[in-house]
mmCIF file of C-alpha atoms and ligand atoms in Angstrom:
data_model
loop_
_atom_site.group_PDB
_atom_site.id
_atom_site.type_symbol
_atom_site.label_atom_id
_atom_site.label_comp_id
_atom_site.label_asym_id
_atom_site.label_seq_id
_atom_site.Cartn_x
_atom_site.Cartn_y
_atom_site.Cartn_z
ATOM 1 C CA MET A 1171 -15.765 -8.740 -8.955
ATOM 2 C CA LYS A 1172 -14.689 -5.665 -6.949
ATOM 3 C CA LEU A 1173 -10.459 -5.626 -7.375
ATOM 4 C CA PHE A 1174 -8.373 -3.950 -4.746
ATOM 5 C CA ASP A 1175 -4.101 -3.667 -4.586
ATOM 6 C CA PRO A 1176 -3.750 -1.899 -1.861
ATOM 7 C CA HIS A 1177 0.316 -1.153 -2.028
ATOM 8 C CA ILE A 1178 0.941 0.324 -6.034
ATOM 9 C CA HIS A 1179 2.600 3.562 -6.115
ATOM 10 C CA MET A 1180 1.061 5.639 -8.243
ATOM 11 C CA THR A 1181 3.295 8.688 -8.610
ATOM 12 C CA SER A 1182 5.329 5.916 -10.444
ATOM 13 C CA ARG A 1183 2.674 5.752 -13.178
ATOM 14 C CA THR A 1184 1.296 7.152 -16.208
ATOM 15 C CA THR A 1185 -2.797 7.103 -16.888
ATOM 16 C CA ASP A 1186 -2.378 4.530 -19.401
ATOM 17 C CA ASP A 1187 -1.961 2.800 -16.179
ATOM 18 C CA TYR A 1188 -5.300 4.077 -14.387
ATOM 19 C CA GLN A 1189 -6.806 3.386 -16.876
ATOM 20 C CA ALA A 1190 -5.916 -0.486 -17.596
ATOM 21 C CA MET A 1191 -6.452 -1.106 -14.190
ATOM 22 C CA ALA A 1192 -10.270 0.378 -13.548
ATOM 23 C CA ALA A 1193 -10.901 -1.380 -17.305
ATOM 24 C CA ALA A 1194 -9.241 -4.462 -15.300
ATOM 25 C CA GLY A 1195 -11.552 -3.670 -12.408
ATOM 26 C CA VAL A 1196 -9.581 -2.752 -10.043
ATOM 27 C CA VAL A 1197 -10.727 0.377 -8.071
ATOM 28 C CA ALA A 1198 -9.524 1.476 -4.284
ATOM 29 C CA LEU A 1199 -5.505 1.348 -4.084
ATOM 30 C CA VAL A 1200 -3.131 2.076 -1.056
ATOM 31 C CA GLU A 1201 -0.302 4.376 -2.346
ATOM 32 C CA PRO A 1202 2.487 4.321 0.140
ATOM 33 C CA ALA A 1203 4.930 6.391 0.381
ATOM 34 C CA PHE A 1204 8.760 5.071 -0.293
ATOM 35 C CA TRP A 1205 11.941 6.276 -1.876
ATOM 36 C CA LEU A 1206 12.083 7.862 -5.090
ATOM 37 C CA GLY A 1207 14.773 5.433 -6.757
ATOM 38 C CA GLN A 1208 17.188 8.912 -6.203
ATOM 39 C CA PRO A 1209 17.778 10.008 -2.188
ATOM 40 C CA ARG A 1210 16.081 13.162 -1.675
ATOM 41 C CA THR A 1211 18.155 15.443 1.052
ATOM 42 C CA HIS A 1212 15.620 17.823 2.561
ATOM 43 C CA VAL A 1213 12.796 16.757 4.908
ATOM 44 C CA GLY A 1214 11.025 19.667 3.095
ATOM 45 C CA THR A 1215 10.993 17.681 0.278
ATOM 46 C CA PHE A 1216 9.194 14.639 1.902
ATOM 47 C CA GLU A 1217 6.704 17.305 3.210
ATOM 48 C CA ASP A 1218 5.460 17.778 -0.888
ATOM 49 C CA TYR A 1219 5.420 14.802 -1.668
ATOM 50 C CA PHE A 1220 3.554 13.405 1.554
ATOM 51 C CA ALA A 1221 0.662 16.557 0.181
ATOM 52 C CA SER A 1222 0.839 15.603 -3.431
ATOM 53 C CA LEU A 1223 0.356 11.445 -1.475
ATOM 54 C CA ILE A 1224 -2.582 13.282 -0.538
ATOM 55 C CA GLY A 1225 -3.469 15.594 -2.427
ATOM 56 C CA TRP A 1226 -3.539 15.734 -6.139
ATOM 57 C CA GLU A 1227 -2.957 11.950 -6.660
ATOM 58 C CA ARG A 1228 -5.883 11.077 -5.314
ATOM 59 C CA PHE A 1229 -7.396 13.613 -7.374
ATOM 60 C CA ARG A 1230 -5.709 11.720 -10.325
ATOM 61 C CA ALA A 1231 -7.276 8.664 -9.200
ATOM 62 C CA SER A 1232 -10.827 9.965 -9.205
ATOM 63 C CA GLN A 1233 -10.684 10.610 -11.795
ATOM 64 C CA PHE A 1234 -10.204 7.847 -13.724
ATOM 65 C CA GLY A 1235 -12.985 6.598 -10.678
ATOM 66 C CA ILE A 1236 -10.224 4.686 -8.876
ATOM 67 C CA ARG A 1237 -10.780 5.607 -4.278
ATOM 68 C CA HIS A 1238 -7.163 6.745 -3.140
ATOM 69 C CA PHE A 1239 -5.693 5.629 0.102
ATOM 70 C CA CYS A 1240 -2.194 6.093 1.200
ATOM 71 C CA THR A 1241 0.616 5.339 3.695
ATOM 72 C CA LEU A 1242 3.080 7.633 4.784
ATOM 73 C CA ALA A 1243 6.297 7.354 6.667
ATOM 74 C CA ILE A 1244 9.820 7.875 5.772
ATOM 75 C CA ASN A 1245 11.735 4.608 4.328
ATOM 76 C CA PRO A 1246 14.170 1.985 5.890
ATOM 77 C CA LYS A 1247 16.169 3.230 3.717
ATOM 78 C CA GLU A 1248 16.528 6.263 3.205
ATOM 79 C CA ALA A 1249 16.009 6.012 7.296
ATOM 80 C CA ASN A 1250 19.692 5.232 7.710
ATOM 81 C CA ASP A 1251 20.096 9.683 6.853
ATOM 82 C CA VAL A 1252 20.377 10.524 9.869
ATOM 83 C CA LEU A 1253 19.853 14.188 9.864
ATOM 84 C CA LEU A 1254 16.872 13.140 6.880
ATOM 85 C CA ALA A 1255 14.812 10.935 9.609
ATOM 86 C CA GLN A 1256 15.027 13.194 12.348
ATOM 87 C CA GLY A 1257 13.559 16.254 10.269
ATOM 88 C CA VAL A 1258 11.239 13.280 8.783
ATOM 89 C CA LEU A 1259 10.219 11.588 11.903
ATOM 90 C CA GLU A 1260 9.384 15.755 13.377
ATOM 91 C CA LEU A 1261 7.264 16.061 10.732
ATOM 92 C CA LEU A 1262 4.608 13.070 10.104
ATOM 93 C CA PRO A 1263 1.967 13.895 13.261
ATOM 94 C CA ARG A 1264 1.626 17.125 10.921
ATOM 95 C CA TYR A 1265 0.012 14.819 7.939
ATOM 96 C CA LEU A 1266 -0.671 11.696 10.183
ATOM 97 C CA GLY A 1267 -4.139 13.042 11.112
ATOM 98 C CA LYS A 1268 -4.834 13.956 7.631
ATOM 99 C CA ASP A 1269 -8.737 12.312 5.430
ATOM 100 C CA GLY A 1270 -6.810 9.555 2.652
ATOM 101 C CA VAL A 1271 -4.221 8.547 4.776
ATOM 102 C CA VAL A 1272 -4.778 4.715 6.345
ATOM 103 C CA ALA A 1273 -1.798 3.575 7.383
ATOM 104 C CA VAL A 1274 2.491 4.565 9.357
ATOM 105 C CA GLY A 1275 4.310 2.955 7.036
ATOM 106 C CA GLU A 1276 6.198 1.727 4.221
ATOM 107 C CA VAL A 1277 8.489 1.229 7.639
ATOM 108 C CA GLY A 1278 10.765 -1.511 8.087
ATOM 109 C CA PHE A 1279 14.322 -2.632 7.766
ATOM 110 C CA ASP A 1280 16.063 -2.933 4.115
ATOM 111 C CA ASP A 1281 20.314 -3.252 5.292
ATOM 112 C CA ILE A 1282 19.385 -4.041 8.553
ATOM 113 C CA THR A 1283 20.879 -1.321 10.496
ATOM 114 C CA PRO A 1284 20.688 0.093 14.266
ATOM 115 C CA GLN A 1285 19.904 3.480 12.587
ATOM 116 C CA GLU A 1286 16.949 1.206 10.498
ATOM 117 C CA GLU A 1287 15.980 -0.477 13.997
ATOM 118 C CA ARG A 1288 16.037 3.326 15.926
ATOM 119 C CA VAL A 1289 12.992 4.940 13.138
ATOM 120 C CA PHE A 1290 11.296 1.739 12.447
ATOM 121 C CA ALA A 1291 11.098 1.683 16.379
ATOM 122 C CA ALA A 1292 9.884 5.432 16.523
ATOM 123 C CA GLN A 1293 7.210 4.675 13.371
ATOM 124 C CA ILE A 1294 5.423 1.865 15.960
ATOM 125 C CA GLU A 1295 5.130 4.467 18.604
ATOM 126 C CA LEU A 1296 3.609 7.082 15.702
ATOM 127 C CA ALA A 1297 1.199 4.062 14.659
ATOM 128 C CA ARG A 1298 0.090 4.069 18.495
ATOM 129 C CA ASP A 1299 0.146 7.689 19.146
ATOM 130 C CA PHE A 1300 -2.089 8.126 15.439
ATOM 131 C CA GLU A 1301 -4.065 4.701 16.806
ATOM 132 C CA LEU A 1302 -2.639 3.337 13.354
ATOM 133 C CA PRO A 1303 -2.107 0.045 11.777
ATOM 134 C CA LEU A 1304 1.036 -0.847 10.439
ATOM 135 C CA LEU A 1305 2.912 -0.640 6.400
ATOM 136 C CA VAL A 1306 6.238 -3.164 6.867
ATOM 137 C CA HIS A 1307 8.031 -3.550 4.416
ATOM 138 C CA THR A 1308 10.663 -6.665 4.221
ATOM 139 C CA PRO A 1309 14.112 -6.578 2.693
ATOM 140 C CA HIS A 1310 15.274 -8.045 -0.971
ATOM 141 C CA ARG A 1311 18.436 -9.360 0.666
ATOM 142 C CA ASP A 1312 18.257 -11.015 3.679
ATOM 143 C CA LYS A 1313 15.327 -11.980 3.791
ATOM 144 C CA LYS A 1314 14.174 -14.304 6.160
ATOM 145 C CA ARG A 1315 15.996 -11.861 8.941
ATOM 146 C CA GLY A 1316 14.164 -8.826 7.951
ATOM 147 C CA THR A 1317 11.110 -9.872 8.334
ATOM 148 C CA GLU A 1318 12.214 -11.742 11.706
ATOM 149 C CA ARG A 1319 13.174 -9.194 13.572
ATOM 150 C CA SER A 1320 11.204 -6.514 12.255
ATOM 151 C CA LEU A 1321 7.831 -9.422 14.380
ATOM 152 C CA ALA A 1322 10.730 -9.513 17.272
ATOM 153 C CA LEU A 1323 9.885 -5.525 17.505
ATOM 154 C CA VAL A 1324 6.199 -5.582 16.105
ATOM 155 C CA ARG A 1325 6.813 -7.612 19.532
ATOM 156 C CA GLU A 1326 8.773 -5.887 22.066
ATOM 157 C CA HIS A 1327 6.907 -2.671 21.125
ATOM 158 C CA LYS A 1328 3.199 -4.628 22.167
ATOM 159 C CA PHE A 1329 1.849 -2.997 19.204
ATOM 160 C CA PRO A 1330 -1.057 -5.513 18.308
ATOM 161 C CA GLU A 1331 -0.330 -7.827 15.761
ATOM 162 C CA GLU A 1332 -3.563 -7.412 13.680
ATOM 163 C CA ARG A 1333 -2.715 -3.784 13.677
ATOM 164 C CA VAL A 1334 0.452 -4.488 11.209
ATOM 165 C CA LEU A 1335 1.382 -6.090 7.991
ATOM 166 C CA ILE A 1336 3.919 -7.602 6.065
ATOM 167 C CA ASP A 1337 4.884 -6.754 3.152
ATOM 168 C CA HIS A 1338 6.431 -8.466 -0.348
ATOM 169 C CA ASN A 1339 6.492 -11.864 1.642
ATOM 170 C CA ASN A 1340 7.846 -15.525 0.008
ATOM 171 C CA GLU A 1341 8.138 -19.124 0.638
ATOM 172 C CA GLU A 1342 10.367 -18.670 3.403
ATOM 173 C CA THR A 1343 8.443 -16.069 4.903
ATOM 174 C CA LEU A 1344 5.207 -16.270 4.416
ATOM 175 C CA PRO A 1345 4.864 -19.003 7.394
ATOM 176 C CA LEU A 1346 6.213 -16.477 9.618
ATOM 177 C CA VAL A 1347 3.772 -14.262 9.128
ATOM 178 C CA LEU A 1348 0.937 -16.246 10.104
ATOM 179 C CA ASP A 1349 2.557 -18.260 12.895
ATOM 180 C CA THR A 1350 1.885 -14.332 14.751
ATOM 181 C CA GLY A 1351 -1.737 -12.333 14.152
ATOM 182 C CA CYS A 1352 0.167 -9.711 11.945
ATOM 183 C CA TRP A 1353 -1.238 -9.712 8.739
ATOM 184 C CA ALA A 1354 0.902 -10.963 5.204
ATOM 185 C CA ALA A 1355 1.235 -9.784 1.958
ATOM 186 C CA HIS A 1356 2.419 -10.793 -1.781
ATOM 187 C CA SER A 1357 4.207 -8.300 -3.992
ATOM 188 C CA ILE A 1358 3.329 -10.307 -7.451
ATOM 189 C CA TYR A 1359 6.157 -8.897 -9.569
ATOM 190 C CA PRO A 1360 7.718 -9.452 -13.586
ATOM 191 C CA ASN A 1361 9.945 -12.641 -13.761
ATOM 192 C CA THR A 1362 11.409 -12.177 -10.647
ATOM 193 C CA LYS A 1363 10.505 -12.233 -6.245
ATOM 194 C CA MET A 1364 6.813 -14.149 -6.039
ATOM 195 C CA ASP A 1365 4.653 -14.644 -9.213
ATOM 196 C CA GLU A 1366 1.452 -15.778 -9.744
ATOM 197 C CA ALA A 1367 2.234 -19.061 -10.125
ATOM 198 C CA ARG A 1368 3.873 -19.209 -7.061
ATOM 199 C CA MET A 1369 0.940 -16.871 -5.298
ATOM 200 C CA VAL A 1370 -1.845 -19.275 -6.128
ATOM 201 C CA ALA A 1371 0.684 -22.322 -4.539
ATOM 202 C CA LEU A 1372 0.664 -20.405 -1.922
ATOM 203 C CA VAL A 1373 -2.741 -20.547 -1.519
ATOM 204 C CA LYS A 1374 -3.649 -23.503 -1.741
ATOM 205 C CA GLU A 1375 -1.323 -24.196 0.902
ATOM 206 C CA TYR A 1376 -2.008 -22.135 4.042
ATOM 207 C CA GLY A 1377 -6.114 -20.387 2.069
ATOM 208 C CA HIS A 1378 -7.131 -16.902 2.726
ATOM 209 C CA GLN A 1379 -6.951 -16.320 6.190
ATOM 210 C CA ARG A 1380 -4.663 -12.687 7.066
ATOM 211 C CA ILE A 1381 -3.409 -12.912 3.076
ATOM 212 C CA ILE A 1382 -3.465 -9.832 1.308
ATOM 213 C CA ILE A 1383 -2.006 -9.786 -2.417
ATOM 214 C CA ASN A 1384 -0.160 -6.529 -4.059
ATOM 215 C CA SER A 1385 1.575 -5.422 -7.572
ATOM 216 C CA ALA A 1386 4.137 -2.694 -5.859
ATOM 217 C CA ALA A 1387 4.313 -1.450 -8.950
ATOM 218 C CA ASP A 1388 6.759 1.661 -9.325
ATOM 219 C CA TRP A 1389 9.467 3.599 -11.223
ATOM 220 C CA GLY A 1390 10.711 0.697 -11.315
ATOM 221 C CA VAL A 1391 10.215 -3.227 -13.852
ATOM 222 C CA SER A 1392 7.091 -4.296 -12.397
ATOM 223 C CA ASP A 1393 3.430 -4.094 -13.781
ATOM 224 C CA ALA A 1394 0.265 -2.433 -12.775
ATOM 225 C CA LEU A 1395 -2.160 -5.393 -13.508
ATOM 226 C CA LYS A 1396 -0.600 -7.380 -11.234
ATOM 227 C CA VAL A 1397 -4.078 -7.705 -8.692
ATOM 228 C CA PRO A 1398 -6.198 -8.890 -11.974
ATOM 229 C CA LYS A 1399 -4.016 -10.303 -13.208
ATOM 230 C CA THR A 1400 -2.634 -13.065 -9.897
ATOM 231 C CA ALA A 1401 -6.990 -13.469 -9.207
ATOM 232 C CA ALA A 1402 -7.304 -14.476 -12.765
ATOM 233 C CA LEU A 1403 -4.873 -17.563 -12.654
ATOM 234 C CA MET A 1404 -6.106 -18.525 -9.228
ATOM 235 C CA LYS A 1405 -10.026 -19.060 -10.599
ATOM 236 C CA ALA A 1406 -8.459 -20.869 -13.489
ATOM 237 C CA SER A 1407 -6.797 -22.789 -10.867
ATOM 238 C CA GLY A 1408 -9.529 -24.371 -9.180
ATOM 239 C CA ILE A 1409 -9.088 -21.615 -5.905
ATOM 240 C CA SER A 1410 -12.840 -20.529 -5.070
ATOM 241 C CA ALA A 1411 -14.580 -17.774 -5.099
ATOM 242 C CA GLU A 1412 -15.081 -17.223 -1.862
ATOM 243 C CA ALA A 1413 -11.327 -17.897 -1.257
ATOM 244 C CA ILE A 1414 -10.178 -14.954 -4.327
ATOM 245 C CA GLU A 1415 -12.411 -12.037 -3.118
ATOM 246 C CA MET A 1416 -10.908 -12.046 0.449
ATOM 247 C CA ILE A 1417 -7.837 -12.016 -0.605
ATOM 248 C CA VAL A 1418 -8.439 -9.396 -4.150
ATOM 249 C CA TRP A 1419 -11.445 -7.332 -2.058
ATOM 250 C CA ARG A 1420 -11.949 -8.076 1.725
ATOM 251 C CA ASN A 1421 -8.950 -8.795 3.739
ATOM 252 C CA PRO A 1422 -7.163 -5.464 2.866
ATOM 253 C CA ILE A 1423 -10.133 -3.613 3.597
ATOM 254 C CA GLU A 1424 -10.518 -5.498 6.811
ATOM 255 C CA PHE A 1425 -7.260 -3.763 7.726
ATOM 256 C CA PHE A 1426 -6.948 -0.627 5.992
ATOM 257 C CA ALA A 1427 -10.102 -0.063 7.452
ATOM 258 C CA GLN A 1428 -9.035 -0.687 11.253
ATOM 259 C CA SER A 1429 -7.759 3.386 10.716
ATOM 260 C CA GLY A 1430 -11.233 4.083 11.181
ATOM 261 C CA ARG A 1431 -10.985 5.846 6.980
ATOM 262 C CA MET A 1432 -12.202 4.047 5.087
ATOM 263 C CA ASP A 1433 -16.142 3.762 4.051
ATOM 264 C CA LEU A 1434 -17.082 0.943 3.562
ATOM 265 C CA ALA A 1435 -20.251 1.250 2.167
ATOM 266 C CA GLU A 1436 -18.933 3.801 0.363
ATOM 267 C CA LEU A 1437 -16.911 1.509 -1.212
ATOM 268 C CA GLU A 1438 -19.445 -0.912 -2.017
ATOM 269 C CA SER A 1439 -20.538 1.388 -4.475
ATOM 270 C CA LEU A 1440 -17.849 2.410 -7.415
ATOM 271 C CA PRO A 1441 -17.074 6.641 -7.721
ATOM 272 C CA ASP A 1442 -19.028 8.345 -9.737
ATOM 273 C CA ILE A 1443 -16.438 10.702 -11.966
ATOM 274 C CA ASP A 1444 -16.616 13.135 -13.184
ATOM 275 C CA GLN A 1445 -13.158 14.369 -15.854
ATOM 276 C CA ARG A 1446 -14.486 17.902 -15.351
ATOM 277 C CA GLN A 1447 -13.562 18.518 -12.027
ATOM 278 C CA LEU A 1448 -10.385 20.815 -11.343
ATOM 279 C CA PHE A 1449 -7.460 20.471 -8.343
ATOM 280 C CA GLU A 1450 -5.515 23.066 -7.250
ATOM 281 C CA GLY A 1451 -7.149 24.601 -11.001
ATOM 282 C CA SER A 1452 -4.542 21.481 -12.661
ATOM 283 C CA SER A 1453 -6.992 18.826 -14.748
ATOM 284 C CA VAL A 1454 -5.492 15.065 -15.861
ATOM 285 C CA LEU A 1455 -7.198 16.008 -19.485
ATOM 286 C CA ARG A 1456 -4.853 18.102 -22.477
ATOM 287 C CA GLY A 1457 -7.923 20.079 -23.786
ATOM 288 C CA GLN A 1458 -9.764 15.681 -24.218
ATOM 289 C CA VAL A 1459 -13.819 15.821 -23.492
ATOM 290 C CA PRO A 1460 -14.155 14.895 -20.257
ATOM 291 C CA LEU A 1461 -15.152 12.071 -19.273
ATOM 292 C CA VAL A 1462 -18.435 12.151 -16.948
ATOM 293 C CA VAL A 1463 -19.766 9.027 -15.344
ATOM 294 C CA GLU A 1464 -22.936 9.298 -12.514
ATOM 295 C CA ARG A 1465 -23.173 5.188 -11.343
ATOM 296 C CA ALA A 1466 -26.692 3.346 -11.414
ATOM 297 C CA ASP A 1467 -26.595 2.006 -8.271
ATOM 298 C CA LYS A 1468 -25.520 5.192 -6.124
ATOM 299 C CA GLU A 1469 -28.839 6.406 -7.107
ATOM 300 C CA LYS A 1470 -30.997 3.514 -6.212
ATOM 301 C CA ALA A 1471 -29.166 4.144 -2.592
ATOM 302 C CA SER A 1472 -30.012 7.701 -2.347
HETATM 303 ZN ZN1 LIG B 2560 5.962 0.016 -2.025
#
C-alpha cells in the first residue's frame, strides 16, 4: 500500500528519515511552512525558506523516491510579530503560484490573539485569491477554543469548507470539525497528544470520510514513521484495507489535489530515482555510488 504523509517538516529531518520513510512505503508528502523553533527576525529569511521548500527540499525528497509538495504561509506563532507578519503577507503572492505549492498553510491560532486572527484572515483571502486549499494548525493550549474560533472564521469569510483541512485534532475537536464540511487531520506523536491506539479508536467511532493522519515530524521529539506505524496498527485492529487506504492515501490526495497542482496519474506510479542529478550544483551524496532506479511500471505505461 502506498502511503502519503501530508504534514511533515523534512527541512528538519535527515536523509536517514527519507530512507526509512521510503522503505516503509511513503511515496509522497506535504511539507507545510512553519516555525523553526527560534523566531525569525527578517522577512528575507522567509523568502529563502520558501525558496528551499519549493527547490532544494523537493529535490532532496526526489533523491529518495518521494514526491514532495509544500504549503506556504506565515505560521500562527510568528504572526504575532506585526512588522514581520506584514512583510511575509506581502511576500507570499510571489510564491503561492509556484509548482509544488498545494495550499496556504500552516495558518491558524497559537495564543489566540487578535493579531493572529488578523493574519489568519488575511491568509484565508490569499487562499481564495490563489484558489488554493487552506491548512489550519490548531493550538496546543486551549485547543477546543482555537478550533471553534478557526471554524467560525472560515465560515465568516465564506471560504469553501471542503477546501479547509483542520489539523492536530483530538477526541474533543474531531466531532466539531466533522460537523462542518472541513477535513480533519490528526498528528500522531510519540508519548503525547494523539497516538496510534487513540487514532484507531477514532476511526472505529467516526469512520474514514474526510479523515487524514500525519506525523507532523519536525525538529522536536517526533517520529517520521508514524503514518506507516498507525496504518499497521489499523490493519492489526481489523480496520478494512479500503478504509486504511482512504486515510493514508486517497483522502490527502483528494484534499490537496484541489490545488490543481497534483498529477493524479503520476502519483499512482512510483517515481524514478536518479542520484546522479544535482540541484544548483549540489548533490545529496558524499562520494557514495549514486542510486539509479527506473520503475518498470512507468515503462509499461509508455
Ligand atoms: Zn507542522
